[in-house]
CSV table of C-alpha atoms and ligand atoms in Angstrom, one decimal:
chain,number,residue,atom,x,y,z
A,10,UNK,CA,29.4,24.6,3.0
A,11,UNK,CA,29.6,21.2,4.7
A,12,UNK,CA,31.6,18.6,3.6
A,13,UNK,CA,30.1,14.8,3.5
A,14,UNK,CA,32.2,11.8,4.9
A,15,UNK,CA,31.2,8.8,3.0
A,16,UNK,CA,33.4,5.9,3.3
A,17,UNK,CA,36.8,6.6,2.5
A,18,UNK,CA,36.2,10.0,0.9
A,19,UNK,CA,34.9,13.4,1.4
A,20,UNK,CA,32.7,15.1,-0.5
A,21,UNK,CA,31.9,19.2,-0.4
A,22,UNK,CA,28.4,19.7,-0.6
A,23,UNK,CA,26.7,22.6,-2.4
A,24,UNK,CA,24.3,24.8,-1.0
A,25,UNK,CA,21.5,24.0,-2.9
A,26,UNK,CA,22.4,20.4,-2.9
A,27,UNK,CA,20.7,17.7,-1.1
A,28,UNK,CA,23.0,14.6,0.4
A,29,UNK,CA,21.9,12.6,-2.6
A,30,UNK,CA,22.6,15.1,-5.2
A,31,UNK,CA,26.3,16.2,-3.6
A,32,UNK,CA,27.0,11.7,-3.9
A,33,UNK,CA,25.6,11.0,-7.2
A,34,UNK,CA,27.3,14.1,-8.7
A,35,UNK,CA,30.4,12.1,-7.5
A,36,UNK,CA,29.0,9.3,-8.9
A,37,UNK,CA,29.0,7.3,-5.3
A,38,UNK,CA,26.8,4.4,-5.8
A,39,UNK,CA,24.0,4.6,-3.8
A,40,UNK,CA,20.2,3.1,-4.1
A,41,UNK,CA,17.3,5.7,-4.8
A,42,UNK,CA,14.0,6.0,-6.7
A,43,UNK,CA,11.5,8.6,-6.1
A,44,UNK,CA,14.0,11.6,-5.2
A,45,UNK,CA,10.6,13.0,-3.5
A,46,UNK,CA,11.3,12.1,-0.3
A,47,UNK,CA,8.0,9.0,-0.7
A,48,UNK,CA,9.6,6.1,-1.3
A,49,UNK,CA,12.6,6.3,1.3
A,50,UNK,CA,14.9,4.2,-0.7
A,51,UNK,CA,17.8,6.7,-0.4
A,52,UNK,CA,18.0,5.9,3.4
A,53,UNK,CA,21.4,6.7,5.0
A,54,UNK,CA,22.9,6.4,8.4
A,55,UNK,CA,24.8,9.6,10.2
A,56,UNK,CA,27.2,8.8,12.8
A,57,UNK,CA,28.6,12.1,13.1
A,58,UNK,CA,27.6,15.7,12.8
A,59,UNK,CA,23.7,16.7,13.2
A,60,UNK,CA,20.8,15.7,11.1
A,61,UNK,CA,18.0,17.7,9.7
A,62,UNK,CA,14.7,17.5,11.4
A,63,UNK,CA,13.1,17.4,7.7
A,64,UNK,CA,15.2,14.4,6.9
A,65,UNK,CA,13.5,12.1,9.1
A,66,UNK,CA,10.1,13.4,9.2
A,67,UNK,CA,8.7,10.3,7.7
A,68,UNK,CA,11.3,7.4,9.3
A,69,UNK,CA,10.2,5.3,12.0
A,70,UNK,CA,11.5,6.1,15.4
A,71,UNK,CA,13.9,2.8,15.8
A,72,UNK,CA,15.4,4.2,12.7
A,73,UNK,CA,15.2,7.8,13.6
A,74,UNK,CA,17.4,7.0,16.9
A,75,UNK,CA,19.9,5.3,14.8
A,76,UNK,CA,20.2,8.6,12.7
A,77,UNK,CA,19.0,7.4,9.9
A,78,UNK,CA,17.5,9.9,7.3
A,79,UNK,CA,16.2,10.2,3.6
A,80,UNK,CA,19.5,11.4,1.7
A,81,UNK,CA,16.8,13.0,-1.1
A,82,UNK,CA,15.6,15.8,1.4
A,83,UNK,CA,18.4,16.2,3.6
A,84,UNK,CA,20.0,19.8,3.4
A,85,UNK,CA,23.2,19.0,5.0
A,86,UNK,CA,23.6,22.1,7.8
A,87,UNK,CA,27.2,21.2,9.2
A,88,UNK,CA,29.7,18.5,8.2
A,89,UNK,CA,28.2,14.7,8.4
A,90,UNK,CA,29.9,11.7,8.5
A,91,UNK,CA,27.2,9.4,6.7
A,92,UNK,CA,27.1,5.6,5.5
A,93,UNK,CA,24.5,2.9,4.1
A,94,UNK,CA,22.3,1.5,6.8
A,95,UNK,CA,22.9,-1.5,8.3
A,96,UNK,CA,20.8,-4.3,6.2
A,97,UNK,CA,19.7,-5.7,9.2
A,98,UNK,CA,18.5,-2.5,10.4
A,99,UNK,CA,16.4,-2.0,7.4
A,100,UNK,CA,15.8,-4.9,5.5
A,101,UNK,CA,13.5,-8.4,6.1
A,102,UNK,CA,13.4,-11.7,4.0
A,103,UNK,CA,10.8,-13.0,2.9
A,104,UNK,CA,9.5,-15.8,0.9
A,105,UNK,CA,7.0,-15.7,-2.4
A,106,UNK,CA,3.9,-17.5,-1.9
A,107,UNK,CA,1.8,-17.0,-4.4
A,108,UNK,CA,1.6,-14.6,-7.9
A,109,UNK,CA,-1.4,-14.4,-9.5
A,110,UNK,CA,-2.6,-12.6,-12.7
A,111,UNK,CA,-5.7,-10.6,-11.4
A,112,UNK,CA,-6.0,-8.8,-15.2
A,113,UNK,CA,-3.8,-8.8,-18.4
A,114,UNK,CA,-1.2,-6.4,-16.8
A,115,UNK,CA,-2.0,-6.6,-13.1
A,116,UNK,CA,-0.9,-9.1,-11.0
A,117,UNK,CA,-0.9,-10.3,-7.0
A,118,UNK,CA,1.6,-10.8,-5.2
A,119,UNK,CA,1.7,-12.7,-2.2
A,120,UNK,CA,4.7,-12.8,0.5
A,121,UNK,CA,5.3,-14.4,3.8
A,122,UNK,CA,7.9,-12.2,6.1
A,123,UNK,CA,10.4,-14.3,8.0
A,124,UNK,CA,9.7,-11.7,10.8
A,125,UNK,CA,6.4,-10.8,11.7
A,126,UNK,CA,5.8,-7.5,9.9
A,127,UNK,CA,4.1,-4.7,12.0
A,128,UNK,CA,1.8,-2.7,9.4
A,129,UNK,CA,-1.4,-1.1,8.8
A,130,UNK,CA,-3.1,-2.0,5.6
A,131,UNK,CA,-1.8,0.6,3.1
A,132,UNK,CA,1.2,1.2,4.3
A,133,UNK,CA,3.7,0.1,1.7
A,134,UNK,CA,7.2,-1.9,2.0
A,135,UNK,CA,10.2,-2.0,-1.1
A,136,UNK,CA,11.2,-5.0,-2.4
A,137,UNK,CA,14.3,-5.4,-2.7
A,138,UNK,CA,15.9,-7.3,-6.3
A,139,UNK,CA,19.4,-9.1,-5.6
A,140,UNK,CA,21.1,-6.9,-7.9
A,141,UNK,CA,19.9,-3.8,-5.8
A,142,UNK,CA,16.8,-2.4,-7.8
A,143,UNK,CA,14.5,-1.3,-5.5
A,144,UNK,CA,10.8,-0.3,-5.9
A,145,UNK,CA,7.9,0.5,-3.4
A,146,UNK,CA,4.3,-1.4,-3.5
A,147,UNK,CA,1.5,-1.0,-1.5
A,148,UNK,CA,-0.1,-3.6,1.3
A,149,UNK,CA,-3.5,-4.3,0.5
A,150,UNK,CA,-3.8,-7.1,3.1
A,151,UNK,CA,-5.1,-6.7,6.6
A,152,UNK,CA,-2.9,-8.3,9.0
A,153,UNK,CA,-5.4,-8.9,11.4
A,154,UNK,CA,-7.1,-11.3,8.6
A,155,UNK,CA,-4.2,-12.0,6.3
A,156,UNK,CA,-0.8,-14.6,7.5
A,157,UNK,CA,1.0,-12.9,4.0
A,158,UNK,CA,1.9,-9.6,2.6
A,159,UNK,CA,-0.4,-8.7,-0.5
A,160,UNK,CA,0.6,-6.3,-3.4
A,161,UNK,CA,-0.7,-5.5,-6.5
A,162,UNK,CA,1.7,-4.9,-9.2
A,163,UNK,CA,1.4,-3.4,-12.9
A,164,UNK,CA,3.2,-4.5,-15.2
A,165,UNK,CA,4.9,-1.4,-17.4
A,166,UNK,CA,6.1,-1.1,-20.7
A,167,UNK,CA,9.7,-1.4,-20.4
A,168,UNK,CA,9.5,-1.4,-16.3
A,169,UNK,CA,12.3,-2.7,-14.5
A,170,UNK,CA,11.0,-4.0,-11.7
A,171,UNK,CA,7.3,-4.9,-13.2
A,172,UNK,CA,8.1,-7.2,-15.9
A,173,UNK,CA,10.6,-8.9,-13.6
A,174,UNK,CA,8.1,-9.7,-11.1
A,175,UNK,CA,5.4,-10.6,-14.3
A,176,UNK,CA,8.3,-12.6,-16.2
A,177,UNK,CA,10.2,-14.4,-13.1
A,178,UNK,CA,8.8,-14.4,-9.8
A,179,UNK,CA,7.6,-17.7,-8.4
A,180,UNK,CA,6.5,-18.7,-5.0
A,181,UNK,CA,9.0,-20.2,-3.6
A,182,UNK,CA,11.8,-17.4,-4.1
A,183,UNK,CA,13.1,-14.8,-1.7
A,184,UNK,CA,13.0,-11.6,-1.5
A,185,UNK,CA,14.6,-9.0,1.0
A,186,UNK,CA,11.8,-6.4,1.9
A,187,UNK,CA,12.0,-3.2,3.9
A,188,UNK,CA,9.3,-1.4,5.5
A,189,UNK,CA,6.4,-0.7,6.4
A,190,UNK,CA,6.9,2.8,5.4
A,191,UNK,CA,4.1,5.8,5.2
A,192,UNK,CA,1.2,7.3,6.9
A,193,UNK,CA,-1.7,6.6,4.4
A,194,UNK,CA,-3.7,4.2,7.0
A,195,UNK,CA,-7.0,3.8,8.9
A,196,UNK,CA,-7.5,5.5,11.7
A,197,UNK,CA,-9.7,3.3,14.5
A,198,UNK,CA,-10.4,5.9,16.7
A,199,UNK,CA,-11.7,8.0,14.0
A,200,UNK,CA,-14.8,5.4,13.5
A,201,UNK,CA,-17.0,8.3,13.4
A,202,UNK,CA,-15.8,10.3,10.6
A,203,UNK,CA,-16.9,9.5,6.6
A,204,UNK,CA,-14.4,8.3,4.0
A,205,UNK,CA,-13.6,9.2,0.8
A,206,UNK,CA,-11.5,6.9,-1.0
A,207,UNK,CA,-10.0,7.7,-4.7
A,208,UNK,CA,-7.7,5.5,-6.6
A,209,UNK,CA,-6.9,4.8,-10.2
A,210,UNK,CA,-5.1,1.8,-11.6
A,211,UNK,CA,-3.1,-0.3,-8.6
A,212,UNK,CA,-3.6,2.6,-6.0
A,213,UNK,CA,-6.6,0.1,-5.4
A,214,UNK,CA,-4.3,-1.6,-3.3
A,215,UNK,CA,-3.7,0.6,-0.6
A,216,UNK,CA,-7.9,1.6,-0.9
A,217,UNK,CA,-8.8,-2.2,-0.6
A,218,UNK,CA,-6.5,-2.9,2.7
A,219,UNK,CA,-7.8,0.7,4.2
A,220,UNK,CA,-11.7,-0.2,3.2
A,221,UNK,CA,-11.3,-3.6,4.8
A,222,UNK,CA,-10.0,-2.4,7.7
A,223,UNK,CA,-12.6,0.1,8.2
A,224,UNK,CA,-14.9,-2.2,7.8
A,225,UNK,CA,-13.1,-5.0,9.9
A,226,UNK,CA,-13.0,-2.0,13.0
A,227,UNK,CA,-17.2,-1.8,12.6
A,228,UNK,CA,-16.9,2.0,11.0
A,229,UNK,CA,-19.9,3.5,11.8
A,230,UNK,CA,-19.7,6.1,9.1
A,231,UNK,CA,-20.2,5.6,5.3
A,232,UNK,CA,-17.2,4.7,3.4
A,233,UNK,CA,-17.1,5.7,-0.4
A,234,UNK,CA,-14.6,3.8,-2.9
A,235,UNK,CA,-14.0,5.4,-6.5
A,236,UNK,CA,-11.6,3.2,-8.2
A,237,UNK,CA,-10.6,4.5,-11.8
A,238,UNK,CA,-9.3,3.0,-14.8
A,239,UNK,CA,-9.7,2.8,-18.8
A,240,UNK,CA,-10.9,-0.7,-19.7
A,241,UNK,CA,-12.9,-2.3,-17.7
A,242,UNK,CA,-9.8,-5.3,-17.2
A,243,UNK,CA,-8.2,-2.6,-14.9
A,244,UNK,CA,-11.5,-2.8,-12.4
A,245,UNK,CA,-9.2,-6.0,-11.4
A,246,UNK,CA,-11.3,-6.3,-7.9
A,247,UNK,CA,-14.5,-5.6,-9.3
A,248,UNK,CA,-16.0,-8.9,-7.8
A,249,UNK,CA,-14.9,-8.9,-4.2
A,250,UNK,CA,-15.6,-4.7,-4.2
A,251,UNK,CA,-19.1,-5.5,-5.3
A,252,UNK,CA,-19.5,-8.0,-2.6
A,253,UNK,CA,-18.8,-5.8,-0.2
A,254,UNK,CA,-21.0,-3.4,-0.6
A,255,UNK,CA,-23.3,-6.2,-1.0
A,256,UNK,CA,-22.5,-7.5,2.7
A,257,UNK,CA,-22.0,-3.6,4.2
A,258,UNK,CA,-24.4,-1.1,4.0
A,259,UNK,CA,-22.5,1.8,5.3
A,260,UNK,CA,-19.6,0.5,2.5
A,261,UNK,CA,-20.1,1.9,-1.7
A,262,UNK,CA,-18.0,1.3,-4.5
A,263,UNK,CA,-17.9,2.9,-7.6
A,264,UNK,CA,-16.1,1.4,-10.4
A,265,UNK,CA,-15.4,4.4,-13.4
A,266,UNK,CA,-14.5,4.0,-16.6
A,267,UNK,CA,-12.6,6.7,-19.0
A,268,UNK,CA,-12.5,4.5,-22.2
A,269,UNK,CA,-15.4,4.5,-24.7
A,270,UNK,CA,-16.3,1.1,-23.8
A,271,UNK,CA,-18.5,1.8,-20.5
A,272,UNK,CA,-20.5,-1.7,-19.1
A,273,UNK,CA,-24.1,-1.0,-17.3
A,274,UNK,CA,-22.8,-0.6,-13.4
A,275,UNK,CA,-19.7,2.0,-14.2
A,276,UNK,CA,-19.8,5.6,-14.3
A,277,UNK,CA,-18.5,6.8,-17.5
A,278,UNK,CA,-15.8,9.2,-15.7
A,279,UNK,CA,-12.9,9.3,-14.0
A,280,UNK,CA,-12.8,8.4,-10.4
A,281,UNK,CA,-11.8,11.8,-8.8
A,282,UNK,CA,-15.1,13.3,-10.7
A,283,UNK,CA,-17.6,11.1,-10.2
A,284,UNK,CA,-16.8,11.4,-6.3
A,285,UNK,CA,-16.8,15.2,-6.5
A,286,UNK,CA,-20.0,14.9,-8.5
A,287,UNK,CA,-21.4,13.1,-5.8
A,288,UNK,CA,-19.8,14.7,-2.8
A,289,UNK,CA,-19.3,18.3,-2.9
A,290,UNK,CA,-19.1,18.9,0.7
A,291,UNK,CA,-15.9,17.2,3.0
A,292,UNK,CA,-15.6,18.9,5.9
A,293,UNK,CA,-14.6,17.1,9.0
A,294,UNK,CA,-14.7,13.9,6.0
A,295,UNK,CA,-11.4,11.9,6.2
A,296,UNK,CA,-9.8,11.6,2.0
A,297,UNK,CA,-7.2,8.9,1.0
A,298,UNK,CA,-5.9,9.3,-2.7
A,299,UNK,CA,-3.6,6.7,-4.0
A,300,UNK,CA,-2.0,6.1,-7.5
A,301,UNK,CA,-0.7,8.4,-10.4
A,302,UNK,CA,0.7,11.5,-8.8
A,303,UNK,CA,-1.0,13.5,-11.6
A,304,UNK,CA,-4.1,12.6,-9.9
A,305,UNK,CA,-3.2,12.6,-6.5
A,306,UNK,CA,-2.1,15.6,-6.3
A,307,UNK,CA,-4.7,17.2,-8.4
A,308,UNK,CA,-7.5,15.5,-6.4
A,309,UNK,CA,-5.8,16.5,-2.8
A,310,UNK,CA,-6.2,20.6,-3.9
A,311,UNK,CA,-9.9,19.4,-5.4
A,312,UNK,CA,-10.6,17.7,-1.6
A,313,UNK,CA,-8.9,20.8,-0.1
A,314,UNK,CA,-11.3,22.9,-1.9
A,315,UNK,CA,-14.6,20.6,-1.1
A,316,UNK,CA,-13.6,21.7,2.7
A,317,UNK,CA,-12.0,18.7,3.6
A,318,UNK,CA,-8.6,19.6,6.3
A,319,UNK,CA,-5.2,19.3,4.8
A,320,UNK,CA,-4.1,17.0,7.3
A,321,UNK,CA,-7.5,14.6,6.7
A,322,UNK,CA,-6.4,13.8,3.3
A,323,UNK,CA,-3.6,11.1,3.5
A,324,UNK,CA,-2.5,10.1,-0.1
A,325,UNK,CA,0.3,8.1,-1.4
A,326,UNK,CA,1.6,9.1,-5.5
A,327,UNK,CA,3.0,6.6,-6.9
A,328,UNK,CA,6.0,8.3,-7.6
A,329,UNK,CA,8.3,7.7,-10.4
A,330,UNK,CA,10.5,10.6,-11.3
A,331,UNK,CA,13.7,9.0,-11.2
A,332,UNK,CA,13.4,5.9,-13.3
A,333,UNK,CA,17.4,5.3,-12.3
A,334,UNK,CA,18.6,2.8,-9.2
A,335,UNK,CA,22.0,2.6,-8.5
A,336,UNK,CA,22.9,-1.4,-7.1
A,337,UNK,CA,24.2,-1.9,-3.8
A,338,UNK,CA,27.3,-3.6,-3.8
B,20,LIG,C1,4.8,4.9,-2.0
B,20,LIG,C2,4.6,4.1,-3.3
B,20,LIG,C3,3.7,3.1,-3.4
B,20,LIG,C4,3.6,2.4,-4.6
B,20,LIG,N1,2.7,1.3,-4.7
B,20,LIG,C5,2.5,0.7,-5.9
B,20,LIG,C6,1.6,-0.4,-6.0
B,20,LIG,O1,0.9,-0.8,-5.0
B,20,LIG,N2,1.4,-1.0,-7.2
B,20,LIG,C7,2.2,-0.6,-8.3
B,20,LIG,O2,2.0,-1.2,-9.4
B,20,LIG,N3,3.1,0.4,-8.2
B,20,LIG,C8,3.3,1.0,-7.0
B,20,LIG,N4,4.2,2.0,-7.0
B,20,LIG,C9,5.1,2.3,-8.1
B,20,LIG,C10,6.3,1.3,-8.1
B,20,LIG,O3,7.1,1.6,-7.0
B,20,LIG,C11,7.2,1.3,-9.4
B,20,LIG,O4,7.5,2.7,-9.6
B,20,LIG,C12,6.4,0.8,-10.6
B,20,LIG,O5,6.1,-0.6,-10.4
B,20,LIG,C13,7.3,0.9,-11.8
B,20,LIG,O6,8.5,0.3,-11.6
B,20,LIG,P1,9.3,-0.5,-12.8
B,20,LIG,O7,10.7,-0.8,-12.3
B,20,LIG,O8,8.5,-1.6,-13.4
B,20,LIG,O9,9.4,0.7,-13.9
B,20,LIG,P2,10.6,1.6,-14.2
B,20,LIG,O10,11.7,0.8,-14.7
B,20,LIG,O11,10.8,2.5,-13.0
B,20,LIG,O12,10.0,2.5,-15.4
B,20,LIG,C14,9.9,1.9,-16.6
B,20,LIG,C15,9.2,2.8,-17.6
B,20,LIG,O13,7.8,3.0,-17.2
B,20,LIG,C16,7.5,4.4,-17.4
B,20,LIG,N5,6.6,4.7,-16.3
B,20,LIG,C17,6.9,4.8,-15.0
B,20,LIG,N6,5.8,5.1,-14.3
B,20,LIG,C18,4.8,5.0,-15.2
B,20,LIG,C19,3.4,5.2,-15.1
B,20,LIG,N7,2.8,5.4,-13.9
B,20,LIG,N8,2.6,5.1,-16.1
B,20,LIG,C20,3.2,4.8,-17.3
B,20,LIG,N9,4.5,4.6,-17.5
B,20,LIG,C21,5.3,4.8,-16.4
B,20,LIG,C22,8.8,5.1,-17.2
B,20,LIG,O14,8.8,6.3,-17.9
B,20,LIG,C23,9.8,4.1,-17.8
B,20,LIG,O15,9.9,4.4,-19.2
B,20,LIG,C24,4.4,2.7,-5.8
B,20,LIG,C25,5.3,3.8,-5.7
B,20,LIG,C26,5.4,4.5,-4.5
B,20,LIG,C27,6.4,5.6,-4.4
């Protein structure tokens, strides 16, 4: 069994334990959200002792060298002597420029990094509260196109971080940031492929930076967008998706609706069917699915089945299952 160094104290880890699990069962403060190994909030630093390769699977190389991992899925094989990250290492500032209702519980938010920010459109960064909440939001700008950051935030009954950003964030105030974290991006060099993309409520956001940057890189393939929601107030991009298709021919976007109230131009469905309805066949297709992890992972077995590669369908959950974040002091 290894033991875990962690400032002043040492803590025995269990065998089935994770890092994270052996520290808050000590109740050691330490920031975390998903617990899935997504969000990479739970990021730690190991100065001693060796790290698991499955612990840093999904950390950037300057981080990986610095041996930092993801506390959630390390499995701890020897002793470790382990601390928080070095903020500069991890986090950015940056400044609020805009927030914008785009429906009556969706809103954009715009942000202008101190440092340039190296990212692919749907990549996602955390934002970081001062009193150490942390949560993870998708990029839907292109930063080829785009001088700020752009998320797309829903608000959530009782949500921590969501009401605070509805209730008091104004341009002007700053924020520290981390990221950009995840692999859920386009692929230039695979211009010749056809895209699926599925999303319900915000997991738009990730869809719209990846469908703009397709389209930015001259895809040559057709590229398919199913966004789903209930009302038709969630279809909170319906204008500029519509467009477009208008100005792309190789680009569709189908808006779907799972209330009773349908408009003429929605599919009365939910996203995932209406784009297995209409495509039944993905081999050598490349799949993004971003949004409710119900659906996501649902949809990635449905894709799976359709013929489409595991690796080919890059999807992002939205991941929630640990509602809990501890402040950093
Ligand atoms: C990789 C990644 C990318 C993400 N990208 C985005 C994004 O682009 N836009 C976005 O809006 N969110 C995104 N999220 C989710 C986001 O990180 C937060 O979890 C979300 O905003 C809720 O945070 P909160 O603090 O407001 O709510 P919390 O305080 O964490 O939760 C408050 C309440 O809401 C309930 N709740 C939690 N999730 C849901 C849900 N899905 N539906 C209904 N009730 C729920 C909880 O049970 C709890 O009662 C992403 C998450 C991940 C892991």
């Amino acid at each position: 069994m290894a033991r875990l160094h962690f400032e002043d104290s040492a803590y025995q880890n269990r065998d089935t334990e994770t890092v994270l699990d052996t520290l808050l069962r000590h109740q050691v403060s330490v920031p975390y959200s998903c617990r899935n190994g997504v969000c990479l909030t739970c990021m730690l630093r190991c100065s001693e002792g060796p790290v698991p390769a499955a612990a840093q699977k999904d950390i950037r190389e300057t981080l990986r060298i610095q041996g930092c991992f993801l506390s959630c899925l390390c499995h701890p094989i020897a002793d470790m002597t382990i601390g928080l990250p070095d903020d500069s290492l991890v986090f950015g500032r940056a400044t609020v420029t805009a927030v914008d209702k785009l429906a009556d519980t969706i809103c954009r938010v715009r942000l202008l990094p101190a440092m340039p920010l190296y990212y692919h459109a749907g990549q996602f960064v955390n934002l970081h509260r001062s009193d150490g909440l942390v949560r993870s939001y998708s990029l839907a700008s292109l930063p080829r196109a785009d001088s700020d950051l752009e998320l797309h935030v829903k608000r959530l009954p009782g949500g921590a971080m969501s009401n605070w950003i509805f209730e008091s964030l104004v341009p002007g105030a700053a924020l520290d940031i981390d990221g950009p974290h995840g692999g859920c991006y386009y692929l230039a060099e695979e211009s010749d492929r056809p895209l699926l993309l599925i999303g319900n409520g915000t997991g738009l956001a990730p869809l719209f930076g990846i469908a703009r940057d397709a389209l930015a890189s001259d895809h040559l393939e057709p590229i398919h967008l199913y966004h789903g929601t209930r009302y038709s107030d969630g279809l909170y991009l319906d204008r500029e998706l519509r467009a477009m298709a208008t100005a792309h021919d190789n680009f569709t976007y189908v808006p779907c609706l799972s209330g009773d109230e349908v408009p003429a131009g929605c599919r009365r469905s939910r996203a995932e069917r209406a784009a297995f309805a209409d495509h039944s066949a993905l081999a050598d297709w490349r799949v993004y699915l971003c949004g409710s992890p119900a659906m996501v992972n649902k949809t990635k077995k449905l894709a799976f089945l359709a013929g489409a590669a595991l690796a080919d369908i890059c999807s992002d959950p939205f991941e929630m299952t640990d509602k809990r974040a501890v402040p950093r002091d």
